[in-house]
Short mmCIF file of C-alpha atoms in Angstrom, two decimals:
data_model
loop_
_atom_site.label_atom_id
_atom_site.label_comp_id
_atom_site.label_asym_id
_atom_site.label_seq_id
_atom_site.Cartn_x
_atom_site.Cartn_y
_atom_site.Cartn_z
CA UNK B 1 0.00 0.00 0.00
CA UNK B 2 2.86 2.38 0.83
CA UNK B 3 4.44 1.68 -2.57
CA UNK B 4 1.18 2.52 -4.37
CA UNK B 5 0.88 5.73 -2.37
CA UNK B 6 4.47 6.74 -3.26
CA UNK B 7 3.75 6.07 -6.95
CA UNK B 8 0.57 8.15 -6.77
CA UNK B 9 2.29 11.08 -5.05
CA UNK B 10 5.33 11.00 -7.33
CA UNK B 11 3.23 11.35 -10.48
CA UNK B 12 3.80 14.71 -12.12
CA UNK B 13 0.14 15.72 -12.07
CA UNK B 14 -0.22 15.48 -8.30
CA UNK B 15 2.98 17.40 -7.64
CA UNK B 16 2.07 20.04 -10.24
CA UNK B 17 -1.36 20.45 -8.69
CA UNK B 18 0.09 20.83 -5.19
CA UNK B 19 2.58 23.43 -6.37
CA UNK B 20 -0.18 25.28 -8.23
CA UNK B 21 -2.38 25.39 -5.13
CA UNK B 22 0.44 26.69 -2.95
CA UNK B 23 1.37 29.34 -5.52
CA UNK B 24 -2.28 30.31 -5.89
CA UNK B 25 -2.65 30.77 -2.14
CA UNK B 26 0.46 32.92 -1.98
CA UNK B 27 -0.69 34.99 -4.96
CA UNK B 28 -4.12 35.49 -3.39
CA UNK B 29 -2.46 36.80 -0.23
CA UNK B 30 -0.39 39.26 -2.28
CA UNK B 31 -3.40 40.51 -4.25
CA UNK B 32 -5.47 40.84 -1.07
CA UNK B 33 -2.71 42.90 0.52
CA UNK B 34 -2.51 45.14 -2.56
CA UNK B 35 -6.28 45.62 -2.60
CA UNK B 36 -6.52 46.26 1.16
CA UNK B 37 -3.39 48.37 1.49
CA UNK B 38 -3.29 50.32 -1.79
CA UNK B 39 -6.42 50.17 -3.95
CA UNK B 40 -9.09 50.52 -1.28
CA UNK B 41 -7.41 53.56 0.36
CA UNK B 42 -7.10 55.18 -3.10
CA UNK B 43 -10.78 54.47 -3.83
CA UNK B 44 -11.65 55.78 -0.38
CA UNK B 45 -9.66 58.97 -1.06
CA UNK B 46 -11.37 59.47 -4.42
CA UNK B 47 -14.81 59.08 -2.87
CA UNK B 48 -14.51 61.80 -0.23
CA UNK B 49 -12.98 59.59 2.46
CA UNK B 50 -15.58 56.84 2.51
CA UNK B 51 -13.91 53.72 3.93
CA UNK B 52 -15.46 50.82 2.06
CA UNK B 53 -13.96 48.17 4.33
CA UNK B 54 -16.10 49.39 7.22
CA UNK B 55 -19.19 49.97 5.09
CA UNK B 56 -22.05 47.98 6.58
CA UNK B 57 -25.83 48.05 6.57
CA UNK B 58 -28.10 47.05 9.42
CA UNK B 59 -30.79 44.71 8.19
CA UNK B 60 -33.32 43.75 10.86
CA UNK B 61 -30.60 43.76 13.48
CA UNK B 62 -28.05 41.91 11.35
CA UNK B 63 -24.93 43.73 10.19
CA UNK B 64 -24.35 43.19 6.45
CA UNK B 65 -20.67 43.76 5.62
CA UNK B 66 -21.04 45.42 2.21
CA UNK B 67 -17.48 46.78 2.33
CA UNK B 68 -16.04 43.29 2.67
CA UNK B 69 -18.08 42.15 -0.33
CA UNK B 70 -16.85 45.09 -2.43
CA UNK B 71 -13.29 44.28 -1.35
CA UNK B 72 -13.71 40.60 -2.29
CA UNK B 73 -15.15 41.52 -5.70
CA UNK B 74 -12.22 43.82 -6.44
CA UNK B 75 -9.77 41.12 -5.35
CA UNK B 76 -11.53 38.56 -7.53
CA UNK B 77 -11.46 40.86 -10.56
CA UNK B 78 -7.75 41.58 -10.15
CA UNK B 79 -6.88 37.88 -9.77
CA UNK B 80 -9.08 36.97 -12.74
CA UNK B 81 -7.49 39.66 -14.92
CA UNK B 82 -3.98 38.59 -13.94
CA UNK B 83 -4.71 34.90 -14.62
CA UNK B 84 -6.30 35.80 -17.97
CA UNK B 85 -3.18 37.73 -18.95
CA UNK B 86 -0.93 34.83 -17.91
CA UNK B 87 -2.95 32.26 -19.87
CA UNK B 88 -3.08 34.56 -22.89
CA UNK B 89 0.70 35.05 -22.80
CA UNK B 90 1.31 31.32 -22.38
CA UNK B 91 -0.95 30.49 -25.30
CA UNK B 92 0.81 33.07 -27.45
CA UNK B 93 4.24 31.77 -26.47
CA UNK B 94 3.27 28.16 -26.99
CA UNK B 95 4.46 27.17 -30.40
CA UNK B 96 2.41 24.76 -32.38
CA UNK B 97 4.18 21.48 -32.81
CA UNK B 98 5.00 20.74 -36.40
CA UNK B 99 3.83 17.23 -37.16
CA UNK B 100 5.60 15.68 -40.08
CA UNK B 101 3.41 13.74 -42.45
CA UNK B 102 3.76 9.97 -42.23
CA UNK B 103 1.27 9.16 -44.96
CA UNK B 104 0.36 10.35 -48.42
CA UNK B 105 -2.55 9.79 -50.81
CA UNK B 106 -2.14 7.49 -53.79
CA UNK B 107 -2.85 9.61 -56.90
CA UNK B 108 -4.51 6.64 -58.62
CA UNK B 109 -6.84 5.06 -56.04
CA UNK B 110 -6.82 7.89 -53.46
CA UNK B 111 -5.95 5.49 -50.62
CA UNK B 112 -3.84 6.63 -47.68
CA UNK B 113 -0.42 4.98 -47.85
CA UNK B 114 2.97 5.21 -46.15
CA UNK B 115 4.88 8.29 -47.22
CA UNK B 116 7.92 6.18 -48.19
CA UNK B 117 5.91 3.81 -50.39
CA UNK B 118 6.97 3.66 -54.05
CA UNK B 119 4.14 1.34 -54.99
CA UNK B 120 0.56 1.51 -53.69
CA UNK B 121 -0.31 -1.60 -51.64
CA UNK B 122 -3.98 -1.19 -52.58
CA UNK B 123 -3.98 -0.66 -56.34
CA UNK B 124 -0.32 -1.66 -57.00
CA UNK B 125 0.30 1.49 -59.05
CA UNK B 126 3.88 2.66 -59.38
CA UNK B 127 4.48 5.89 -57.49
CA UNK B 128 7.14 8.58 -57.61
CA UNK B 129 10.54 7.11 -56.75
CA UNK B 130 9.65 3.61 -57.99
CA UNK B 131 12.50 1.52 -59.33
CA UNK B 132 12.56 -2.09 -60.45
CA UNK B 133 15.56 -2.78 -58.21
CA UNK B 134 14.84 -4.61 -54.96
CA UNK B 135 16.42 -2.88 -52.05
#
């Protein structure tokens, strides 16, 4: 059982996922700090000193934390924008793999044949590069 567990953990997908989750958590903390420490004070300054973090509404005795929701929405939008830009850049940088052809079409019977064939195995027609010599 221990051996199976080691094989499972050592697979690249599990390790990649764990690293991605840890990096995502760290990035979320950074973005939250930027939103709380920089963006929200700027927004507060632009809106005549209204502090959105403390913005709350009493609703039948319950305190609804509207400022926290606004803060979470801004954080979400920043993270989403950043991830979109990363994925877009990665897709642009990713080069399409050039796949070399391994087959060709017989000009006589239109069958798909090996690209190195000099005679069609289906219709036995002689193709480009055909010679009577046996190699």
